Coordinates of C-alpha atoms in Angstrom, one line a residue:
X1 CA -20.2 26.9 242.6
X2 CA -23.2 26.7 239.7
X3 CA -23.5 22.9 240.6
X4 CA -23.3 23.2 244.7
X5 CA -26.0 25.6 244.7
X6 CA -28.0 24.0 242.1
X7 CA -27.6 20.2 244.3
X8 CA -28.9 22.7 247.7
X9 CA -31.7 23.6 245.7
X10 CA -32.1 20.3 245.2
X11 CA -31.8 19.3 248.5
X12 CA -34.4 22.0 249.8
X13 CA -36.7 24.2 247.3
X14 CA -37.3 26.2 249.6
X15 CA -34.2 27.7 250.5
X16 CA -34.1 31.0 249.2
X17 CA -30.5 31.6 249.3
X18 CA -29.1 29.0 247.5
X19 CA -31.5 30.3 244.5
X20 CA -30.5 33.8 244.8
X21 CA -26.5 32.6 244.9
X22 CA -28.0 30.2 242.1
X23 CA -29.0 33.0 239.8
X24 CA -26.1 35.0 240.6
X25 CA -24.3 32.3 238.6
X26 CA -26.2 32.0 235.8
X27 CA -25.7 33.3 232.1
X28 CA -29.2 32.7 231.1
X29 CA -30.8 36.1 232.6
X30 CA -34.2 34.6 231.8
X31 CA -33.3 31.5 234.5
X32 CA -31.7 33.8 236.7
X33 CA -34.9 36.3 237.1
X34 CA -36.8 33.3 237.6
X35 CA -34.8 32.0 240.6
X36 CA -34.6 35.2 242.2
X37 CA -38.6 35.5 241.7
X38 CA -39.1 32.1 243.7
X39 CA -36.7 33.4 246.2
X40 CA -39.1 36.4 246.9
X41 CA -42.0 34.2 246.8
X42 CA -40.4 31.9 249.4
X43 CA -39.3 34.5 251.6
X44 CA -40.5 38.5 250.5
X45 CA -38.2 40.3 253.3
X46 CA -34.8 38.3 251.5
X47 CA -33.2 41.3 250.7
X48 CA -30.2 40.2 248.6
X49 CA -32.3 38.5 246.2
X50 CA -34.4 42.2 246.2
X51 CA -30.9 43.5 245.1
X52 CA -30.2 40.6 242.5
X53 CA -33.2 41.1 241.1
X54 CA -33.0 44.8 240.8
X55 CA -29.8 44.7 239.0
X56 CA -31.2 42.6 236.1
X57 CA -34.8 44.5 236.2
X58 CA -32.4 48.0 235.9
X59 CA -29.3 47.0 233.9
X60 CA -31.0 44.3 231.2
X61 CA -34.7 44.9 231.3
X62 CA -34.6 48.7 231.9
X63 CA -37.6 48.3 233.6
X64 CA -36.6 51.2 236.2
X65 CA -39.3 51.8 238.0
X66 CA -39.8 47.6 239.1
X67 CA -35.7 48.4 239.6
X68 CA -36.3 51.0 242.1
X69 CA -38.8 49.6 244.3
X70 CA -36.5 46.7 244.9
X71 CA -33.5 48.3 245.7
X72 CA -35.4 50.5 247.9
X73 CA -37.1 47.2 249.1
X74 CA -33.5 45.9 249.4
X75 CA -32.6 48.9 250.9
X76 CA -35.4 48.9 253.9
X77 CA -34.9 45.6 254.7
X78 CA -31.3 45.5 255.2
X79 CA -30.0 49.2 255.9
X80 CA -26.4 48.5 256.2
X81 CA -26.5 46.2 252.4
X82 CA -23.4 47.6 251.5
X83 CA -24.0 46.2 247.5
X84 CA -27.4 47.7 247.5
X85 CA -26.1 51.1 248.2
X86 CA -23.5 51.1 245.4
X87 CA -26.0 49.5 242.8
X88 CA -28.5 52.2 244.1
X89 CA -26.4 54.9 243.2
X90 CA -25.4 53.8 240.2
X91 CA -29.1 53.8 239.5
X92 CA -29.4 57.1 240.5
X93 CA -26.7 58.3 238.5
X94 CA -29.1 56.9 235.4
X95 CA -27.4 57.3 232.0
X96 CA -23.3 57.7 231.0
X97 CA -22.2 58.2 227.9
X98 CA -19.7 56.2 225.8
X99 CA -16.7 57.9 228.0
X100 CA -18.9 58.3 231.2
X101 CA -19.6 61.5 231.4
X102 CA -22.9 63.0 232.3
X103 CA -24.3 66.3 232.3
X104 CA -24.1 67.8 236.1
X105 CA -27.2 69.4 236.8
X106 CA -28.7 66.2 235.5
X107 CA -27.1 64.1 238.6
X108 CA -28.5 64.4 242.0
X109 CA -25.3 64.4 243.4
X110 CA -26.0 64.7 247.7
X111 CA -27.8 61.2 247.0
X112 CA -25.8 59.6 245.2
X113 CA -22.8 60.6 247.4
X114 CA -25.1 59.2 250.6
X115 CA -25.2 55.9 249.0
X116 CA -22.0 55.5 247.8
X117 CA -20.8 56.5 251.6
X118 CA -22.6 54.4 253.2
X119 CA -22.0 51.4 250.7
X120 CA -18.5 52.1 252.1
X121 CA -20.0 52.3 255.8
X122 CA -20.9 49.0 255.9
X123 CA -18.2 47.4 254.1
X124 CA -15.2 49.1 254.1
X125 CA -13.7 46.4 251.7
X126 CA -16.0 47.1 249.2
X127 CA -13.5 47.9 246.3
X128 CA -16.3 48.4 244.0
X129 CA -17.8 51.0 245.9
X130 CA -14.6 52.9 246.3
X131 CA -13.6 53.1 242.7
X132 CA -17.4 53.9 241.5
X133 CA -17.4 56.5 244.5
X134 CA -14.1 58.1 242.9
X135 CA -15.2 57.8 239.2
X136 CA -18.1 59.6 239.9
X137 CA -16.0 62.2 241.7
X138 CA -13.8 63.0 238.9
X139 CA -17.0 62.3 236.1
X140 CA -18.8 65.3 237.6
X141 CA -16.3 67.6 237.8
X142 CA -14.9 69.3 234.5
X143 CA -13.8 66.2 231.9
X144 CA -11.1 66.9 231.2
X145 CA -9.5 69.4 233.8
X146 CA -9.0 73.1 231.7
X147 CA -5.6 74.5 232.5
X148 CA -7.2 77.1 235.1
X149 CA -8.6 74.1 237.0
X150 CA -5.5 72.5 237.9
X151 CA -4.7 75.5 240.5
X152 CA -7.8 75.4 241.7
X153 CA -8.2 74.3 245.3
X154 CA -11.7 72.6 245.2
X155 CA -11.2 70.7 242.0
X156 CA -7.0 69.6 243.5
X157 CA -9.6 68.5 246.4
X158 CA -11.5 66.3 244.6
X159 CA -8.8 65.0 242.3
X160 CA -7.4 64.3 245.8
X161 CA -10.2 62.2 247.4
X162 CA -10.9 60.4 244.3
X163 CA -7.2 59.4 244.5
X164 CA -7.3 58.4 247.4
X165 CA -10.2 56.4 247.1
X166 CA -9.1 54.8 244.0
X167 CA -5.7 53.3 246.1
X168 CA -8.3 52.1 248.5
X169 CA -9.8 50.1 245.8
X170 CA -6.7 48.9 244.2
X171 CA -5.3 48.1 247.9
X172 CA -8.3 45.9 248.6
X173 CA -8.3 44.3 245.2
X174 CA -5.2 45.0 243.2
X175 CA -6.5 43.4 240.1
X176 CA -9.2 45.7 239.9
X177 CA -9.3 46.6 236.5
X178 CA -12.4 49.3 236.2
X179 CA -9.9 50.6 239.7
X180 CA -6.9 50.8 237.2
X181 CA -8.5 52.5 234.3
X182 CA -9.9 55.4 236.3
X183 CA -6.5 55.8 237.8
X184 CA -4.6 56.0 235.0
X185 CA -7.3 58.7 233.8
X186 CA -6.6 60.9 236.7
X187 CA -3.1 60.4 236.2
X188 CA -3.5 61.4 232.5
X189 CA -5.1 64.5 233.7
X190 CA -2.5 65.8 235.4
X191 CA 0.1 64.7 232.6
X192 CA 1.6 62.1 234.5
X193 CA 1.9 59.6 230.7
X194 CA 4.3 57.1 231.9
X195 CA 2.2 56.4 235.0
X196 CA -0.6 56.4 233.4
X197 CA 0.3 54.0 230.6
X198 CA 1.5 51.5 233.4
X199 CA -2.0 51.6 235.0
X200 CA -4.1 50.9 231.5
X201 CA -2.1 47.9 230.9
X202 CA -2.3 46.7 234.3
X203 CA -6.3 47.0 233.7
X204 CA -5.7 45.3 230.3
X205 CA -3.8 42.8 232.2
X206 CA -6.3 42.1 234.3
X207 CA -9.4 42.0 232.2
X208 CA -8.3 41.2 228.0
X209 CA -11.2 41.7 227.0
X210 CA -12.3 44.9 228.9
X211 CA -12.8 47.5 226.1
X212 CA -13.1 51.0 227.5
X213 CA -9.2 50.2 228.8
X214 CA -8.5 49.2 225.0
X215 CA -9.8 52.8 224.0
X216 CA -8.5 55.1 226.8
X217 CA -5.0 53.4 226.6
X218 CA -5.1 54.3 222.6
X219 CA -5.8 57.5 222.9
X220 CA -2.8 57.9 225.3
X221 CA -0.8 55.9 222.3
X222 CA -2.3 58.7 219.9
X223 CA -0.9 61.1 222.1
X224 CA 2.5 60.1 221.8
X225 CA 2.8 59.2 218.5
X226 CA 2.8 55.7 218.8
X227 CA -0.4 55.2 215.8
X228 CA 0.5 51.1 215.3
X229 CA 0.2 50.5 219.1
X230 CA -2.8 52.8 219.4
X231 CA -4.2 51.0 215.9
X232 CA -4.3 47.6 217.8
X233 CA -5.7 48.7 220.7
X234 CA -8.7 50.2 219.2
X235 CA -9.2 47.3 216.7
X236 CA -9.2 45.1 219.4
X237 CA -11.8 47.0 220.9
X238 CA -13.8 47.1 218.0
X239 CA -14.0 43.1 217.6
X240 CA -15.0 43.2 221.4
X241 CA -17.7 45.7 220.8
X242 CA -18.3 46.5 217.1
X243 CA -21.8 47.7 216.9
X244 CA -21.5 50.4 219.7
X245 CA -18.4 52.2 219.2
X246 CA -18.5 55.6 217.0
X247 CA -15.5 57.5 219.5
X248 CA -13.0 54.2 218.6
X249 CA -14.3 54.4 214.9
X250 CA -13.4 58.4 215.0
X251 CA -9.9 57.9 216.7
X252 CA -8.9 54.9 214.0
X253 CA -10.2 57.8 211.7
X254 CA -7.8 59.9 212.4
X255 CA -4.7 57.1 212.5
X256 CA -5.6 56.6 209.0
X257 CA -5.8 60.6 208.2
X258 CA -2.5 60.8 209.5
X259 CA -1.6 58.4 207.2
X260 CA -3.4 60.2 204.5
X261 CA -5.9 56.9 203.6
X262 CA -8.6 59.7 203.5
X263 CA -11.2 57.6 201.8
X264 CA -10.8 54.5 204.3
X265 CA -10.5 57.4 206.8
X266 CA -14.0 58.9 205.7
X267 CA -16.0 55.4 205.5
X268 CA -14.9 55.0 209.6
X269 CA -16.2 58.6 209.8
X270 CA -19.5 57.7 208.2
X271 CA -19.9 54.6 210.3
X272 CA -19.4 56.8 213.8
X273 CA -21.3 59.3 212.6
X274 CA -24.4 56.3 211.4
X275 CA -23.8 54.6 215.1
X276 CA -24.2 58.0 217.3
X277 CA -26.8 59.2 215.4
X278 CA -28.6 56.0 215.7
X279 CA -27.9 55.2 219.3
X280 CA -29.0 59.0 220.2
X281 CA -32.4 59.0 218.3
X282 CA -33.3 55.8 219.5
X283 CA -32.4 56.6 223.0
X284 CA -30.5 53.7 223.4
X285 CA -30.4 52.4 227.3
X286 CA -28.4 49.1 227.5
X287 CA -25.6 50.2 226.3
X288 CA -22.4 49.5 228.6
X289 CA -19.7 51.7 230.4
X290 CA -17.0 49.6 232.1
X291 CA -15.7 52.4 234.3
X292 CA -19.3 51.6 236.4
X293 CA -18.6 48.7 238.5
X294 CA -21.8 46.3 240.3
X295 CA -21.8 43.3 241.7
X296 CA -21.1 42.1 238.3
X297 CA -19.6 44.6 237.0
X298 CA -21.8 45.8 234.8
X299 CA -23.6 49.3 233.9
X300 CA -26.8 50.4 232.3
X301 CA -26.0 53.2 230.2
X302 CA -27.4 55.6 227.5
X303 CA -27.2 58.5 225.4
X304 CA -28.6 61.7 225.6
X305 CA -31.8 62.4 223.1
X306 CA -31.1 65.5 221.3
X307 CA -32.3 66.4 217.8
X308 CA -29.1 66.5 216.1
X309 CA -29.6 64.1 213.2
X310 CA -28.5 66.3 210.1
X311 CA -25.6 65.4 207.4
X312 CA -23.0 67.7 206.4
X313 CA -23.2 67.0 202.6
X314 CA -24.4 71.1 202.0
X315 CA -20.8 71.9 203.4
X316 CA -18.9 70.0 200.8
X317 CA -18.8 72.3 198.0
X318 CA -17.5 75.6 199.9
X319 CA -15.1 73.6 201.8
X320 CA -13.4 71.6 198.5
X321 CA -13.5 75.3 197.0
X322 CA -11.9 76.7 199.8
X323 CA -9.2 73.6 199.3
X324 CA -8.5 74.3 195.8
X325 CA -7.7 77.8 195.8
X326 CA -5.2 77.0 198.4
X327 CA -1.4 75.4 197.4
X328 CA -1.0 72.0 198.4
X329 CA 2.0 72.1 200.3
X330 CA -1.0 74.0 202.8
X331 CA -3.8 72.4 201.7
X332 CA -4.6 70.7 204.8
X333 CA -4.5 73.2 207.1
X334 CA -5.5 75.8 205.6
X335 CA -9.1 73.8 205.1
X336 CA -9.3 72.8 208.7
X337 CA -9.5 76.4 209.6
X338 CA -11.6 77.1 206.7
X339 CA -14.4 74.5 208.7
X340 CA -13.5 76.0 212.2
X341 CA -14.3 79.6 211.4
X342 CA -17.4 78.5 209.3
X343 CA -20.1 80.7 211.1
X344 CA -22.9 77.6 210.5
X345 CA -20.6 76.1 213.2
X346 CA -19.6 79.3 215.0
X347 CA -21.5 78.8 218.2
X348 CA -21.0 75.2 218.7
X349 CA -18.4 74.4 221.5
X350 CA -15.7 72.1 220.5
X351 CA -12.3 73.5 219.5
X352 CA -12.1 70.9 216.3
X353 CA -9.6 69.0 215.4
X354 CA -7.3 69.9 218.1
X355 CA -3.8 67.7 218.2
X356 CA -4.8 66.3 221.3
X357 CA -6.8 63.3 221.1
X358 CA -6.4 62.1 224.6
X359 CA -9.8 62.5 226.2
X360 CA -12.2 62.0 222.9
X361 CA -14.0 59.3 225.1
X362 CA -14.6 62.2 227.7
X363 CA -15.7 64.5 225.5
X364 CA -19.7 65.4 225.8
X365 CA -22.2 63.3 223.0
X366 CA -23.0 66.9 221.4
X367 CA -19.3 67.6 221.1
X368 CA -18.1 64.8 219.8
X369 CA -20.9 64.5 217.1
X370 CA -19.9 68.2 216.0
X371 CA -16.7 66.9 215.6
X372 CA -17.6 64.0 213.7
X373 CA -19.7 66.1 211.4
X374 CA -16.7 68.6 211.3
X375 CA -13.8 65.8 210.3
X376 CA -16.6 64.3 207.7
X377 CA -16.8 67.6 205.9
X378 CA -13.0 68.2 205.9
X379 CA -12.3 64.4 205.0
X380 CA -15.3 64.7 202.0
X381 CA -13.3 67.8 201.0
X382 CA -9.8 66.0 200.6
X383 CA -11.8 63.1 199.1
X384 CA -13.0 64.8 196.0
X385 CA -10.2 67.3 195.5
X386 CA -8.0 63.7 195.1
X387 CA -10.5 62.4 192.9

């Protein structure tokens, strides 16, 4: 396709589409922004190349407000662009974190509902519309479901439509694998395992070297017990991604706890805990979230800013003194609940170190980096009272 489009440019310079379908081949971003630049110049009112060109301003140069005025341009020109829609609002939706959540009240939700409609409007066969449409569903409602939520008739509503919009996708394209993943989340949710499983390896199946399907599909291995499964998984998600993956570092972490390897355990702890921290200060916006699916499938997304950058070195010493004056056949627990009733971490929300691992990558940036800071503690503890 690179070449045919290439020889019609060729052929006539000034034909704007074969340089937008040009760029929308290329790898080189730099050569693609320039092809989609002549494109405007040739003709301004060419709204797919407005859209084109808005995905790379938004999703690799995080130049947002350039981003907006051409999918609004985009948008104007061409109502019923059903891509435009869908990009726009996943633009609106602004940052995810590493499991795709985002705060609520941060997500204007009636617009980016609107968008996601009428991407759907105009193309009915827009598969990713559908499955971004039903992971945003289910990623602003309550991550994972509480046990009072499952009874509860508006949140079985939306698990509901987001299921049913997620067979849409998977009927238009049954080798969607972002359509897959979300599916098998849903169907983890409500504790269907077996169905779940056979939905994260159909996404693994048909993407190898998608990563967040890697991760979700080893916490469901965690979950069962099933550590060397679950340990391959997340390795082979780390030599995908390796520089932007504290929640896979945390759950090899605890593979290797539970295989008493405290020390190896404690240096994967220290590298989440260096890679959140470092991604948060810096506000890190390029970041990706497979679950978000584009035109090419891809997502900006970032990390909320908070000031949370302290160690948990001062903690040590209570927490190996609370270790040694217990009996080692106890040991263990008994120190985890020494850290969970600490009152320095009394009103912070996550329940740590709870058996169930199976939604870490849902969990919200400030609980998971309590829980970081709380497994370092208790890992430093069983560190030195080996030593």
């Amino acid at each position: 396709a690179q070449i045919y489009f290439k020889n019609a440019i060729k052929i006539d310079p000034q034909y704007a589409p074969a340089r937008n379908n040009y760029a929308t081949t290329l790898t080189d971003i730099n050569q693609a922004q320039m092809q989609l630049e002549i494109a405007l110049d040739i003709d301004p009112n060419y709204a797919d190349a407005h859209n084109s060109l808005a995905l790379i301003l938004h999703l690799v140069r995080s130049d947002l407000t350039r981003a907006e005025h051409h999918y609004l341009r985009a948008l104007s020109l061409n109502p019923n662009h059903s891509e435009a829609h869908n990009n726009y609002a996943l633009f609106l939706l602004g940052a995810v974190g590493e499991g795709g959540r985002q705060e609520a009240d941060s997500i204007p939700k009636a617009t980016v509902e609107l968008h996601f409609k009428l991407a759907l409007q105009a193309n009915p066969n827009n598969a990713n519309a559908a499955h971004n449409f039903a992971y945003f569903i289910l990623a602003s409602s309550c991550t994972p479901a509480p046990a009072a939520a499952a009874t509860n008739d508006e949140y079985t509503f939306q698990e509901d439509q987001a299921m049913k919009l997620l067979l849409t996708a998977l009927k238009i394209n049954p080798n969607h694998a972002p359509a897959h993943e979300t599916y098998a989340l849903l169907e983890q949710r409500r504790g269907h395992i077996d169905i779940a499983a056979k939905h994260y390896l159909a996404s693994i199946d048909a993407n190898p070297n998608r990563v967040s399907s890697h991760c979700r599909y080893a916490q469901l291995l965690i979950r069962k017990n099933d550590f060397d499964t679950a340990k391959f998984h997340l390795e082979k998600a780390l030599e995908l991604r390796p520089d932007n993956a504290p929640r896979t570092l945390f759950l090899l972490a605890h593979i290797y706890e539970n295989r008493e390897a405290y020390n190896y355990s404690l240096e994967l702890i220290n590298s989440a805990l260096v890679q959140l921290l470092s991604r948060t200060n810096n506000n890190i916006k390029n970041s990706k979230d497979d679950n978000i699916t584009t035109q090419k499938d891809v997502s900006q997304t970032s990390e909320r800013n908070d000031a949370l950058s302290f160690t948990s070195s001062e903690k040590v010493s209570s927490s190996t003194a609370a270790l040694n004056s217990i009996t080692p056949q106890s040991s263990i627990l008994a120190l985890r609940n020494h850290i969970a009733s600490d009152k320095s971490f009394a009103l912070l929300p996550l329940d740590w170190h709870s058996t169930d691992m199976s939604f870490v990558y849902e969990w919200p940036t400030h609980d998971f980096l309590v829980a970081i800071r709380k497994q370092k503690v208790y890992l430093e503890a069983l560190v030195h009272a080996g030593d």
